[in-house]
Structure formats: structure tokens, C-alpha cells
PDB file of C-alpha atoms and ligand atoms in Angstrom:
ATOM      1  CA  MET A   1      20.767  -1.238 -41.768  1.00 61.00           C
ATOM      2  CA  ASN A   2      20.336  -2.947 -45.124  1.00 87.00           C
ATOM      3  CA  LYS A   3      16.765  -3.878 -45.910  1.00 96.00           C
ATOM      4  CA  ARG A   4      16.009  -7.502 -46.708  1.00 97.00           C
ATOM      5  CA  ASP A   5      13.636  -8.451 -49.513  1.00 98.00           C
ATOM      6  CA  PHE A   6      11.832 -11.742 -50.068  1.00 98.00           C
ATOM      7  CA  LYS A   7      11.631 -11.836 -53.857  1.00 98.00           C
ATOM      8  CA  SER A   8      12.272 -15.574 -53.909  1.00 98.00           C
ATOM      9  CA  LEU A   9      13.537 -18.211 -51.485  1.00 98.00           C
ATOM     10  CA  ILE A  10      17.099 -17.553 -52.535  1.00 98.00           C
ATOM     11  CA  ASP A  11      16.941 -14.238 -50.669  1.00 98.00           C
ATOM     12  CA  ILE A  12      17.254 -16.287 -47.463  1.00 98.00           C
ATOM     13  CA  ASN A  13      19.789 -18.921 -46.459  1.00 98.00           C
ATOM     14  CA  THR A  14      19.194 -22.373 -44.985  1.00 98.00           C
ATOM     15  CA  GLN A  15      19.494 -21.234 -41.348  1.00 98.00           C
ATOM     16  CA  GLU A  16      17.089 -18.373 -41.946  1.00 98.00           C
ATOM     17  CA  PHE A  17      14.608 -20.689 -43.678  1.00 98.00           C
ATOM     18  CA  LEU A  18      14.702 -23.096 -40.729  1.00 98.00           C
ATOM     19  CA  LYS A  19      14.394 -20.197 -38.284  1.00 98.00           C
ATOM     20  CA  ILE A  20      11.294 -18.844 -40.069  1.00 98.00           C
ATOM     21  CA  ILE A  21       9.704 -22.327 -40.093  1.00 98.00           C
ATOM     22  CA  GLN A  22      10.334 -22.753 -36.352  1.00 98.00           C
ATOM     23  CA  ARG A  23       9.058 -19.265 -35.575  1.00 98.00           C
ATOM     24  CA  ALA A  24       5.880 -20.002 -37.570  1.00 98.00           C
ATOM     25  CA  ILE A  25       5.367 -23.139 -35.463  1.00 98.00           C
ATOM     26  CA  ASP A  26       5.914 -21.036 -32.324  1.00 98.00           C
ATOM     27  CA  PHE A  27       3.426 -18.393 -33.475  1.00 98.00           C
ATOM     28  CA  LYS A  28       0.824 -21.114 -33.957  1.00 98.00           C
ATOM     29  CA  GLU A  29       1.278 -22.233 -30.332  1.00 98.00           C
ATOM     30  CA  LEU A  30       1.239 -18.646 -29.064  1.00 98.00           C
ATOM     31  CA  ASP A  31      -1.986 -17.993 -30.968  1.00 98.00           C
ATOM     32  CA  LYS A  32      -3.673 -20.943 -29.230  1.00 98.00           C
ATOM     33  CA  LEU A  33      -2.710 -19.361 -25.906  1.00 98.00           C
ATOM     34  CA  ASN A  34      -3.778 -15.913 -27.115  1.00 97.00           C
ATOM     35  CA  LYS A  35      -0.236 -14.731 -26.463  1.00 98.00           C
ATOM     36  CA  ILE A  36       0.937 -13.339 -29.797  1.00 98.00           C
ATOM     37  CA  PRO A  37       3.204 -10.347 -29.116  1.00 97.00           C
ATOM     38  CA  ARG A  38       2.274  -7.016 -30.729  1.00 97.00           C
ATOM     39  CA  PRO A  39       5.646  -5.440 -31.511  1.00 97.00           C
ATOM     40  CA  PHE A  40       4.608  -3.734 -34.748  1.00 98.00           C
ATOM     41  CA  LEU A  41       2.312  -1.001 -33.457  1.00 97.00           C
ATOM     42  CA  ASN A  42       2.152   1.782 -36.065  1.00 95.00           C
ATOM     43  CA  LYS A  43       3.811  -0.432 -38.692  1.00 98.00           C
ATOM     44  CA  THR A  44       2.023  -0.726 -42.029  1.00 98.00           C
ATOM     45  CA  LEU A  45       2.129  -3.279 -44.820  1.00 98.00           C
ATOM     46  CA  ALA A  46       0.958  -2.268 -48.312  1.00 98.00           C
ATOM     47  CA  MET A  47      -0.341  -5.204 -50.368  1.00 98.00           C
ATOM     48  CA  ILE A  48      -0.580  -4.731 -54.126  1.00 98.00           C
ATOM     49  CA  PHE A  49      -2.600  -7.374 -55.944  1.00 98.00           C
ATOM     50  CA  LYS A  50      -2.621  -7.596 -59.724  1.00 97.00           C
ATOM     51  CA  LYS A  51      -4.020 -11.128 -59.517  1.00 97.00           C
ATOM     52  CA  ASN A  52      -6.737 -12.750 -57.407  1.00 97.00           C
ATOM     53  CA  SER A  53      -6.065 -14.073 -53.923  1.00 98.00           C
ATOM     54  CA  THR A  54      -7.838 -15.541 -50.916  1.00 98.00           C
ATOM     55  CA  ARG A  55      -5.106 -17.062 -48.717  1.00 98.00           C
ATOM     56  CA  THR A  56      -2.270 -14.620 -49.376  1.00 98.00           C
ATOM     57  CA  ARG A  57      -4.367 -11.544 -48.764  1.00 98.00           C
ATOM     58  CA  VAL A  58      -6.155 -12.832 -45.671  1.00 98.00           C
ATOM     59  CA  SER A  59      -3.028 -14.366 -44.112  1.00 98.00           C
ATOM     60  CA  PHE A  60      -0.879 -11.246 -44.494  1.00 98.00           C
ATOM     61  CA  GLU A  61      -3.629  -8.870 -43.428  1.00 98.00           C
ATOM     62  CA  THR A  62      -4.459 -10.965 -40.376  1.00 98.00           C
ATOM     63  CA  ALA A  63      -0.785 -11.534 -39.571  1.00 98.00           C
ATOM     64  CA  MET A  64      -0.070  -7.822 -39.599  1.00 98.00           C
ATOM     65  CA  TYR A  65      -3.108  -7.116 -37.424  1.00 98.00           C
ATOM     66  CA  LYS A  66      -2.211  -9.830 -34.894  1.00 98.00           C
ATOM     67  CA  LEU A  67       1.328  -8.431 -34.615  1.00 98.00           C
ATOM     68  CA  GLY A  68      -0.078  -5.011 -33.739  1.00 98.00           C
ATOM     69  CA  GLY A  69       0.242  -3.426 -37.179  1.00 98.00           C
ATOM     70  CA  HIS A  70      -1.997  -2.606 -40.075  1.00 98.00           C
ATOM     71  CA  ALA A  71      -2.305  -3.726 -43.718  1.00 98.00           C
ATOM     72  CA  ILE A  72      -3.586  -1.788 -46.735  1.00 98.00           C
ATOM     73  CA  PHE A  73      -5.020  -3.646 -49.726  1.00 98.00           C
ATOM     74  CA  LEU A  74      -4.403  -2.110 -53.151  1.00 98.00           C
ATOM     75  CA  SER A  75      -5.882  -3.755 -56.205  1.00 96.00           C
ATOM     76  CA  GLU A  76      -4.438  -2.947 -59.587  1.00 94.00           C
ATOM     77  CA  ASP A  77      -7.812  -1.599 -60.741  1.00 94.00           C
ATOM     78  CA  SER A  78      -8.262   0.810 -57.867  1.00 93.00           C
ATOM     79  CA  SER A  79      -4.686   2.108 -57.799  1.00 95.00           C
ATOM     80  CA  GLN A  80      -2.876   4.352 -60.263  1.00 95.00           C
ATOM     81  CA  LEU A  81      -0.991   1.316 -61.596  1.00 95.00           C
ATOM     82  CA  LYS A  82      -4.002   0.669 -63.801  1.00 95.00           C
ATOM     83  CA  ARG A  83      -3.627   4.167 -65.274  1.00 96.00           C
ATOM     84  CA  GLY A  84       0.026   3.689 -66.108  1.00 96.00           C
ATOM     85  CA  GLU A  85       2.007   4.747 -63.034  1.00 97.00           C
ATOM     86  CA  ASP A  86       5.328   2.939 -63.192  1.00 97.00           C
ATOM     87  CA  ILE A  87       6.040   0.470 -60.398  1.00 97.00           C
ATOM     88  CA  SER A  88       9.321   2.315 -59.676  1.00 98.00           C
ATOM     89  CA  ASP A  89       7.346   5.491 -58.895  1.00 98.00           C
ATOM     90  CA  THR A  90       4.793   3.601 -56.800  1.00 98.00           C
ATOM     91  CA  ALA A  91       7.691   1.973 -54.927  1.00 98.00           C
ATOM     92  CA  GLN A  92       9.281   5.287 -54.002  1.00 98.00           C
ATOM     93  CA  VAL A  93       5.978   6.774 -52.868  1.00 98.00           C
ATOM     94  CA  LEU A  94       4.769   3.789 -50.849  1.00 98.00           C
ATOM     95  CA  SER A  95       8.093   3.146 -49.160  1.00 97.00           C
ATOM     96  CA  GLY A  96       8.002   6.679 -47.752  1.00 97.00           C
ATOM     97  CA  MET A  97       4.705   5.850 -46.059  1.00 98.00           C
ATOM     98  CA  VAL A  98       4.718   2.158 -45.143  1.00 98.00           C
ATOM     99  CA  ASP A  99       7.188  -0.280 -43.561  1.00 98.00           C
ATOM    100  CA  LEU A 100       6.732  -3.278 -45.831  1.00 98.00           C
ATOM    101  CA  ILE A 101       5.373  -3.872 -49.341  1.00 98.00           C
ATOM    102  CA  MET A 102       3.978  -7.116 -50.716  1.00 98.00           C
ATOM    103  CA  MET A 103       3.007  -7.550 -54.357  1.00 98.00           C
ATOM    104  CA  ARG A 104       1.318 -10.274 -56.385  1.00 98.00           C
ATOM    105  CA  THR A 105       1.922  -9.668 -60.041  1.00 98.00           C
ATOM    106  CA  ASN A 106       2.703 -11.156 -63.432  1.00 97.00           C
ATOM    107  CA  THR A 107       6.432 -10.949 -63.910  1.00 98.00           C
ATOM    108  CA  HIS A 108       9.357 -11.522 -61.613  1.00 98.00           C
ATOM    109  CA  ASP A 109      11.040  -8.523 -63.235  1.00 98.00           C
ATOM    110  CA  GLU A 110       8.310  -6.319 -61.785  1.00 98.00           C
ATOM    111  CA  ILE A 111       8.976  -7.720 -58.305  1.00 98.00           C
ATOM    112  CA  LYS A 112      12.694  -7.004 -58.801  1.00 98.00           C
ATOM    113  CA  LYS A 113      11.967  -3.460 -59.966  1.00 98.00           C
ATOM    114  CA  LEU A 114       9.692  -2.842 -56.985  1.00 98.00           C
ATOM    115  CA  ALA A 115      12.444  -4.090 -54.654  1.00 98.00           C
ATOM    116  CA  LYS A 116      15.064  -1.962 -56.375  1.00 98.00           C
ATOM    117  CA  PHE A 117      13.114   1.270 -55.947  1.00 98.00           C
ATOM    118  CA  SER A 118      11.618   0.532 -52.525  1.00 98.00           C
ATOM    119  CA  SER A 119      13.504   1.594 -49.413  1.00 98.00           C
ATOM    120  CA  VAL A 120      11.485  -0.904 -47.329  1.00 98.00           C
ATOM    121  CA  PRO A 121      11.456  -4.719 -47.601  1.00 98.00           C
ATOM    122  CA  VAL A 122       9.491  -6.199 -50.496  1.00 98.00           C
ATOM    123  CA  ILE A 123       7.692  -9.559 -50.403  1.00 99.00           C
ATOM    124  CA  ASN A 124       6.832 -11.534 -53.524  1.00 98.00           C
ATOM    125  CA  GLY A 125       3.220 -12.580 -52.984  1.00 98.00           C
ATOM    126  CA  LEU A 126       3.398 -14.676 -56.209  1.00 98.00           C
ATOM    127  CA  CYS A 127       4.569 -13.953 -59.721  1.00 98.00           C
ATOM    128  CA  ASN A 128       4.850 -16.013 -62.891  1.00 98.00           C
ATOM    129  CA  LEU A 129       8.146 -17.511 -61.746  1.00 98.00           C
ATOM    130  CA  PHE A 130       7.903 -18.037 -57.973  1.00 98.00           C
ATOM    131  CA  HIS A 131       5.565 -18.304 -54.996  1.00 98.00           C
ATOM    132  CA  PRO A 132       8.046 -18.246 -52.093  1.00 99.00           C
ATOM    133  CA  CYS A 133       5.536 -17.383 -49.329  1.00 99.00           C
ATOM    134  CA  GLN A 134       3.647 -20.593 -50.025  1.00 99.00           C
ATOM    135  CA  LEU A 135       6.817 -22.643 -49.562  1.00 98.00           C
ATOM    136  CA  LEU A 136       7.239 -21.274 -46.033  1.00 99.00           C
ATOM    137  CA  ALA A 137       3.819 -22.686 -45.130  1.00 99.00           C
ATOM    138  CA  ASP A 138       4.456 -25.921 -47.024  1.00 99.00           C
ATOM    139  CA  MET A 139       7.744 -26.562 -45.242  1.00 98.00           C
ATOM    140  CA  GLN A 140       6.158 -25.666 -41.891  1.00 98.00           C
ATOM    141  CA  THR A 141       3.507 -28.313 -42.636  1.00 98.00           C
ATOM    142  CA  VAL A 142       6.182 -30.847 -43.570  1.00 98.00           C
ATOM    143  CA  ALA A 143       8.082 -30.077 -40.349  1.00 98.00           C
ATOM    144  CA  GLU A 144       4.901 -30.471 -38.272  1.00 98.00           C
ATOM    145  CA  THR A 145       3.907 -33.774 -39.861  1.00 98.00           C
ATOM    146  CA  LYS A 146       7.246 -35.399 -40.726  1.00 98.00           C
ATOM    147  CA  GLY A 147       9.815 -33.641 -38.539  1.00 97.00           C
ATOM    148  CA  ASN A 148      12.514 -31.278 -39.710  1.00 93.00           C
ATOM    149  CA  ASP A 149      15.134 -33.697 -41.004  1.00 97.00           C
ATOM    150  CA  PHE A 150      14.403 -32.543 -44.529  1.00 98.00           C
ATOM    151  CA  SER A 151      17.468 -34.226 -46.000  1.00 98.00           C
ATOM    152  CA  LYS A 152      15.851 -37.648 -45.411  1.00 98.00           C
ATOM    153  CA  MET A 153      12.713 -36.770 -47.359  1.00 98.00           C
ATOM    154  CA  THR A 154      11.523 -37.203 -50.911  1.00 98.00           C
ATOM    155  CA  ILE A 155       8.895 -34.863 -52.293  1.00 99.00           C
ATOM    156  CA  ALA A 156       7.075 -35.627 -55.546  1.00 99.00           C
ATOM    157  CA  TRP A 157       5.867 -32.718 -57.650  1.00 98.00           C
ATOM    158  CA  ILE A 158       3.244 -33.776 -60.197  1.00 98.00           C
ATOM    159  CA  GLY A 159       1.825 -31.570 -62.958  1.00 98.00           C
ATOM    160  CA  ASP A 160       2.773 -28.153 -64.254  1.00 98.00           C
ATOM    161  CA  GLY A 161       6.357 -26.884 -63.932  1.00 98.00           C
ATOM    162  CA  ASN A 162       4.982 -23.565 -62.722  1.00 98.00           C
ATOM    163  CA  ASN A 163       5.783 -20.881 -60.108  1.00 98.00           C
ATOM    164  CA  MET A 164       5.128 -23.330 -57.265  1.00 99.00           C
ATOM    165  CA  CYS A 165       7.318 -25.990 -58.854  1.00 99.00           C
ATOM    166  CA  ASN A 166      10.174 -23.486 -59.287  1.00 98.00           C
ATOM    167  CA  SER A 167       9.891 -22.510 -55.634  1.00 99.00           C
ATOM    168  CA  TYR A 168       9.990 -26.196 -54.656  1.00 99.00           C
ATOM    169  CA  ILE A 169      13.271 -26.455 -56.586  1.00 99.00           C
ATOM    170  CA  ASN A 170      14.687 -23.536 -54.577  1.00 98.00           C
ATOM    171  CA  ALA A 171      13.471 -25.144 -51.346  1.00 98.00           C
ATOM    172  CA  SER A 172      15.009 -28.507 -52.256  1.00 98.00           C
ATOM    173  CA  LYS A 173      18.388 -26.820 -52.623  1.00 98.00           C
ATOM    174  CA  LEU A 174      18.113 -24.895 -49.349  1.00 98.00           C
ATOM    175  CA  LEU A 175      16.699 -27.747 -47.251  1.00 98.00           C
ATOM    176  CA  ASN A 176      18.423 -30.562 -49.099  1.00 98.00           C
ATOM    177  CA  PHE A 177      15.434 -32.826 -49.751  1.00 98.00           C
ATOM    178  CA  LYS A 178      15.047 -34.961 -52.855  1.00 98.00           C
ATOM    179  CA  LEU A 179      12.556 -33.547 -55.343  1.00 98.00           C
ATOM    180  CA  ASN A 180      11.064 -35.758 -58.052  1.00 98.00           C
ATOM    181  CA  ILE A 181       9.297 -33.745 -60.717  1.00 98.00           C
ATOM    182  CA  SER A 182       6.955 -35.148 -63.347  1.00 98.00           C
ATOM    183  CA  THR A 183       5.483 -32.744 -65.913  1.00 98.00           C
ATOM    184  CA  PRO A 184       4.233 -33.206 -69.473  1.00 98.00           C
ATOM    185  CA  ASN A 185       6.760 -32.420 -72.197  1.00 98.00           C
ATOM    186  CA  GLY A 186       6.959 -28.691 -72.780  1.00 98.00           C
ATOM    187  CA  TYR A 187       5.736 -27.856 -69.251  1.00 98.00           C
ATOM    188  CA  GLU A 188       9.023 -28.355 -67.417  1.00 98.00           C
ATOM    189  CA  PRO A 189      10.093 -25.915 -64.672  1.00 98.00           C
ATOM    190  CA  ASP A 190      12.180 -22.813 -65.391  1.00 98.00           C
ATOM    191  CA  SER A 191      15.440 -23.955 -66.984  1.00 98.00           C
ATOM    192  CA  TYR A 192      17.651 -21.413 -65.168  1.00 98.00           C
ATOM    193  CA  THR A 193      16.193 -22.359 -61.769  1.00 98.00           C
ATOM    194  CA  LEU A 194      16.668 -26.026 -62.595  1.00 98.00           C
ATOM    195  CA  GLU A 195      20.251 -25.551 -63.695  1.00 98.00           C
ATOM    196  CA  LYS A 196      21.265 -23.339 -60.788  1.00 98.00           C
ATOM    197  CA  PHE A 197      19.293 -24.910 -57.923  1.00 98.00           C
ATOM    198  CA  GLY A 198      18.316 -28.359 -59.193  1.00 98.00           C
ATOM    199  CA  ASP A 199      21.070 -30.462 -57.563  1.00 98.00           C
ATOM    200  CA  ASN A 200      18.491 -32.556 -55.697  1.00 98.00           C
ATOM    201  CA  VAL A 201      15.963 -32.721 -58.523  1.00 98.00           C
ATOM    202  CA  GLU A 202      15.135 -35.735 -60.627  1.00 98.00           C
ATOM    203  CA  LEU A 203      12.928 -35.204 -63.666  1.00 98.00           C
ATOM    204  CA  CYS A 204      10.687 -38.244 -64.135  1.00 98.00           C
ATOM    205  CA  ASP A 205       8.913 -39.193 -67.352  1.00 95.00           C
ATOM    206  CA  ILE A 206       5.842 -40.575 -65.657  1.00 97.00           C
ATOM    207  CA  PRO A 207       4.023 -39.433 -62.489  1.00 98.00           C
ATOM    208  CA  GLY A 208       4.221 -42.925 -60.945  1.00 98.00           C
ATOM    209  CA  THR A 209       8.027 -42.829 -61.023  1.00 98.00           C
ATOM    210  CA  ALA A 210       8.056 -39.447 -59.300  1.00 98.00           C
ATOM    211  CA  ALA A 211       5.611 -40.584 -56.612  1.00 98.00           C
ATOM    212  CA  ASN A 212       7.446 -43.855 -55.988  1.00 98.00           C
ATOM    213  CA  ASN A 213       8.365 -44.088 -52.294  1.00 98.00           C
ATOM    214  CA  ALA A 214       7.760 -40.358 -51.767  1.00 98.00           C
ATOM    215  CA  ASP A 215       7.075 -38.941 -48.288  1.00 98.00           C
ATOM    216  CA  ILE A 216       5.075 -36.052 -49.692  1.00 98.00           C
ATOM    217  CA  VAL A 217       3.107 -35.796 -52.916  1.00 98.00           C
ATOM    218  CA  THR A 218       2.111 -32.356 -54.119  1.00 98.00           C
ATOM    219  CA  THR A 219       0.546 -30.690 -57.120  1.00 98.00           C
ATOM    220  CA  ASP A 220      -1.064 -27.439 -58.244  1.00 98.00           C
ATOM    221  CA  VAL A 221      -3.614 -26.294 -60.795  1.00 98.00           C
ATOM    222  CA  TRP A 222      -2.913 -27.203 -64.414  1.00 98.00           C
ATOM    223  CA  THR A 223      -3.652 -23.639 -65.513  1.00 98.00           C
ATOM    224  CA  SER A 224      -2.157 -20.821 -63.460  1.00 98.00           C
ATOM    225  CA  MET A 225      -3.536 -17.305 -63.266  1.00 98.00           C
ATOM    226  CA  GLY A 226      -2.772 -15.484 -66.489  1.00 96.00           C
ATOM    227  CA  ASP A 227      -2.808 -18.650 -68.652  1.00 96.00           C
ATOM    228  CA  GLU A 228      -6.588 -19.070 -68.710  1.00 97.00           C
ATOM    229  CA  GLN A 229      -6.736 -19.054 -72.516  1.00 98.00           C
ATOM    230  CA  GLU A 230      -4.805 -22.385 -72.465  1.00 98.00           C
ATOM    231  CA  ASN A 231      -7.222 -24.037 -70.053  1.00 98.00           C
ATOM    232  CA  GLU A 232      -9.007 -26.443 -72.405  1.00 98.00           C
ATOM    233  CA  GLU A 233      -5.800 -27.504 -74.153  1.00 98.00           C
ATOM    234  CA  ARG A 234      -4.055 -28.056 -70.834  1.00 98.00           C
ATOM    235  CA  LYS A 235      -6.901 -30.230 -69.515  1.00 98.00           C
ATOM    236  CA  LYS A 236      -6.181 -32.667 -72.343  1.00 98.00           C
ATOM    237  CA  ILE A 237      -2.378 -32.541 -72.026  1.00 98.00           C
ATOM    238  CA  PHE A 238      -2.355 -32.960 -68.228  1.00 98.00           C
ATOM    239  CA  LYS A 239      -5.048 -35.660 -68.050  1.00 97.00           C
ATOM    240  CA  SER A 240      -2.675 -38.422 -66.898  1.00 98.00           C
ATOM    241  CA  TYR A 241      -1.105 -36.131 -64.259  1.00 98.00           C
ATOM    242  CA  GLN A 242      -4.036 -36.210 -61.845  1.00 98.00           C
ATOM    243  CA  VAL A 243      -3.156 -37.063 -58.247  1.00 98.00           C
ATOM    244  CA  ASN A 244      -5.552 -39.892 -57.375  1.00 98.00           C
ATOM    245  CA  MET A 245      -5.542 -43.038 -55.236  1.00 97.00           C
ATOM    246  CA  ASN A 246      -3.646 -44.979 -57.865  1.00 98.00           C
ATOM    247  CA  LEU A 247      -0.814 -42.439 -57.835  1.00 98.00           C
ATOM    248  CA  MET A 248      -0.824 -42.055 -54.049  1.00 98.00           C
ATOM    249  CA  SER A 249      -0.494 -45.844 -53.701  1.00 98.00           C
ATOM    250  CA  LYS A 250       3.025 -45.569 -55.162  1.00 98.00           C
ATOM    251  CA  ALA A 251       4.118 -43.245 -52.350  1.00 98.00           C
ATOM    252  CA  LYS A 252       5.101 -44.356 -48.836  1.00 98.00           C
ATOM    253  CA  LYS A 253       2.250 -45.752 -46.732  1.00 98.00           C
ATOM    254  CA  ASP A 254       2.386 -42.735 -44.422  1.00 98.00           C
ATOM    255  CA  ALA A 255       2.854 -40.175 -47.215  1.00 98.00           C
ATOM    256  CA  ILE A 256       0.961 -36.911 -46.993  1.00 98.00           C
ATOM    257  CA  PHE A 257      -0.601 -34.854 -49.755  1.00 98.00           C
ATOM    258  CA  LEU A 258      -0.105 -31.095 -50.135  1.00 98.00           C
ATOM    259  CA  HIS A 259      -1.710 -28.540 -52.468  1.00 98.00           C
ATOM    260  CA  CYS A 260      -1.200 -24.793 -52.224  1.00 98.00           C
ATOM    261  CA  LEU A 261      -4.869 -24.246 -53.190  1.00 98.00           C
ATOM    262  CA  PRO A 262      -7.105 -23.172 -54.801  1.00 98.00           C
ATOM    263  CA  ALA A 263      -7.728 -26.698 -56.118  1.00 98.00           C
ATOM    264  CA  HIS A 264      -9.686 -27.642 -59.178  1.00 97.00           C
ATOM    265  CA  ARG A 265     -11.398 -30.766 -57.907  1.00 97.00           C
ATOM    266  CA  GLY A 266     -11.625 -33.450 -60.581  1.00 96.00           C
ATOM    267  CA  GLU A 267      -8.756 -31.980 -62.582  1.00 97.00           C
ATOM    268  CA  GLU A 268      -5.278 -32.057 -60.981  1.00 98.00           C
ATOM    269  CA  ILE A 269      -6.728 -33.630 -57.856  1.00 97.00           C
ATOM    270  CA  ASP A 270      -9.308 -36.320 -57.242  1.00 96.00           C
ATOM    271  CA  ASP A 271     -11.844 -35.219 -54.584  1.00 93.00           C
ATOM    272  CA  ILE A 272     -11.119 -38.298 -52.544  1.00 96.00           C
ATOM    273  CA  ILE A 273      -7.487 -37.243 -52.031  1.00 96.00           C
ATOM    274  CA  LEU A 274      -8.227 -33.683 -50.994  1.00 95.00           C
ATOM    275  CA  ASP A 275     -10.678 -34.867 -48.335  1.00 93.00           C
ATOM    276  CA  SER A 276      -8.640 -37.899 -47.187  1.00 96.00           C
ATOM    277  CA  ASP A 277      -6.898 -38.472 -43.851  1.00 96.00           C
ATOM    278  CA  PHE A 278      -3.501 -38.139 -45.491  1.00 97.00           C
ATOM    279  CA  SER A 279      -4.335 -34.754 -46.986  1.00 98.00           C
ATOM    280  CA  ALA A 280      -2.664 -31.950 -45.009  1.00 98.00           C
ATOM    281  CA  VAL A 281      -4.040 -29.174 -47.220  1.00 98.00           C
ATOM    282  CA  TRP A 282      -6.168 -27.386 -44.596  1.00 98.00           C
ATOM    283  CA  GLN A 283      -3.304 -27.410 -42.104  1.00 98.00           C
ATOM    284  CA  GLN A 284      -1.068 -26.154 -44.928  1.00 98.00           C
ATOM    285  CA  ALA A 285      -3.511 -23.335 -45.768  1.00 98.00           C
ATOM    286  CA  HIS A 286      -3.878 -22.333 -42.097  1.00 98.00           C
ATOM    287  CA  ASN A 287      -0.098 -22.294 -41.791  1.00 98.00           C
ATOM    288  CA  ARG A 288      -0.038 -19.426 -44.287  1.00 98.00           C
ATOM    289  CA  LEU A 289      -1.095 -17.203 -41.386  1.00 98.00           C
ATOM    290  CA  TYR A 290       1.758 -18.281 -39.114  1.00 98.00           C
ATOM    291  CA  SER A 291       4.439 -18.348 -41.773  1.00 98.00           C
ATOM    292  CA  SER A 292       3.360 -14.861 -42.877  1.00 98.00           C
ATOM    293  CA  MET A 293       3.753 -13.687 -39.283  1.00 98.00           C
ATOM    294  CA  ALA A 294       7.210 -15.241 -39.073  1.00 98.00           C
ATOM    295  CA  LEU A 295       8.243 -13.653 -42.374  1.00 98.00           C
ATOM    296  CA  ILE A 296       6.966 -10.199 -41.391  1.00 98.00           C
ATOM    297  CA  GLU A 297       8.838 -10.424 -38.093  1.00 98.00           C
ATOM    298  CA  PHE A 298      12.000 -11.595 -39.875  1.00 98.00           C
ATOM    299  CA  LEU A 299      11.925  -8.734 -42.381  1.00 98.00           C
ATOM    300  CA  LEU A 300      10.997  -6.020 -39.916  1.00 97.00           C
ATOM    301  CA  SER A 301      13.438  -7.101 -37.213  1.00 92.00           C
ATOM    302  CA  ASP A 302      16.518  -8.042 -39.199  1.00 63.00           C
TER     303      ASP A 302
HETATM  304  N1   CP B   1      -2.064 -20.489 -52.192  1.00 53.58           N
HETATM  305  C1   CP B   1      -2.336 -19.194 -52.456  1.00 53.58           C
HETATM  306  O1   CP B   1      -1.453 -18.349 -52.658  1.00 53.58           O
HETATM  307  O2   CP B   1      -3.660 -18.896 -52.403  1.00 53.58           O
HETATM  308  P1   CP B   1      -4.321 -17.538 -52.887  1.00 53.58           P
HETATM  309  O3   CP B   1      -4.174 -17.456 -54.362  1.00 53.58           O
HETATM  310  O4   CP B   1      -5.764 -17.671 -52.447  1.00 53.58           O
HETATM  311  O5   CP B   1      -3.636 -16.382 -52.206  1.00 53.58           O
HETATM  312  N1  NVA B   2       0.240 -21.692 -59.790  1.00 53.58           N
HETATM  313  C1  NVA B   2      -0.912 -21.004 -59.271  1.00 53.58           C
HETATM  314  C2  NVA B   2      -0.755 -20.796 -57.792  1.00 53.58           C
HETATM  315  C3  NVA B   2      -1.930 -20.130 -57.133  1.00 53.58           C
HETATM  316  C4  NVA B   2      -1.711 -19.907 -55.674  1.00 53.58           C
HETATM  317  C5  NVA B   2      -1.090 -19.696 -60.013  1.00 53.58           C
HETATM  318  O1  NVA B   2      -0.100 -19.009 -60.258  1.00 53.58           O
HETATM  319  O2  NVA B   2      -2.219 -19.354 -60.349  1.00 53.58           O
END
């Protein structure tokens, strides 16, 4: 049996994406009834974090536990990675002991190297280029609030052309929704991703054009983890890219707002939006648990 990795969304096809979304919705219902199956007794997930996390860590650890298995948290500082062990060596050691490895790290190349040397499935828990796990929860939230006819939807991405934005581009190709992206000059998404997967993408000069008639408006922090030294400069450059009531008024009347979180209130997002009735961010964050469960099941059962 060939192992499956989840390095980015392009490791799955459209049917598999839709299946994972539906399974996540099912898991949510089963959890309400206290009827989550526990098929992964004695299965272990190793989680390597080279960057901070609240949602990714807690959702995967809880997901594994609820499915009958166990998760081990490894920070860079406390593991031998900090003292120079190569990720290829760590991969070969861990995959002899655990059933699944997730890593949050700086470069996508490191995720690829981990996957290459691991004999068990590898999950990208965020890197500089992609955040595919978040897109599973985002698309689950879209399906729950707007239905699953993704091809009829327009999503507006406002702000930095970062890892989340690149993953939205991958999702727009797989699920065939229209994606309007508005970023400041010089902060566009990854050019290769755009060229290869950007069929449904429109780059818009101003945020209002991107948000126009959108079903979903979404954004992310202006400064991602690892770019902290650019924070002050970015605050100035991104000033007119805040999602606020003025911008939301361009979207459809029943549009929802998404944010992967953590949010920097008052920067990329006006408080009033995050706490509004049309904000689905808490539902989106809670869905990380169920989409993680669906992904774990997919990778361990395939
Ligand atoms: N959205 C997300 O990945 O959150 P964390 O950084 O808290 O894991
Ligand atoms: N773009 C953000 C996402 C955090 C979940 C970052 O990489 O820091």
C-alpha cells in the first residue's frame, strides 16, 4: 500500500477533498451524539512544531485522542532538530515508531524532505508556502453556511499573498470557485502556484474590487510567523487592506467573513467584523477539530 502525504492540497483530488469535507461534517454530528468511532487504538501521531500554534496543535491532538489514538508533541527546542539532526534522519526514526507525522516548519522543501524519508503519511501543519489543513476547515465552514456548490461561489482574499492565500488558490482550482485576490504590490501570492493553479483567480488592484459581490470575504495577518522583522513596515503598506464594514458592504448582503486566526484586531481586521453576526470565524476554528479527524482517517485508512 502506497502511503499518502498531505504536503499541500494538490496531494488530493477534487473527489477526495469533497469526501474529507463531508466526513468532517459527519464527525461534528457524531461528536454531538458522543458517537465518534475509535478505530485508531494504538496509533500514534508525532507533531513537530518549529513555529507557534494553538489551533493546529490542539485540533490534531484532540482529534487523535477522540479517534482512539495518541499524539506526541515535539517542539524544535526540545527535540534533537535544534541540535542539528537532519529532518531526513528524524523522519526515518519517527516513522519506525509512529503511524503519522505532522510538521509545522519554515520551508516547504523541509516538508517535502520529511515526506520523502518518512515511511508513514506526512501532514503539512503550515509552512512558508502553504497551510492546507486550514483550507479543509475553511471549506467545511463554507459548505455548512453556503452549501457545497462551490462552483457558484466567489471568495475574496484581501491582504498578504501568503501561505493561506496560496492554499486558497489550490482550493479554487480543486473546487472550482472564483477567487478574487487583492494584495499590495510586491506581496502577491507565489507565482508558480498562481501560474499552475490560478485558472479561477482574478488579481484585483483594490480590495473593494475583490470584495465586490463576493459570497465570502477572508483575510489573514499582515505579518506571518517568521517575518516579524517586517511588522512595522507592513503595517504601513497594508493599511488600506483592512477588512472593515466599508469593505464588507461591497460583498453580497449575506456574505460571511472568514479568518484562519490568530487575528490582529485593529490591523487586518476591524473588531466589529470579527464579532459580527456574519463572522463565521469561531465555527471555522472549531471545524479544525473535525477536519483534522477526517484527514487523519483519510490518511490512515487509504
Ligand atoms: N489557524 C491556525 O493554524 O492556527 P494556529 O497557528 O493557532 O495553529
Ligand atoms: N499566515 C499565518 C497563518 C497562521 C495560522 C502565518 O504563517 O503566520
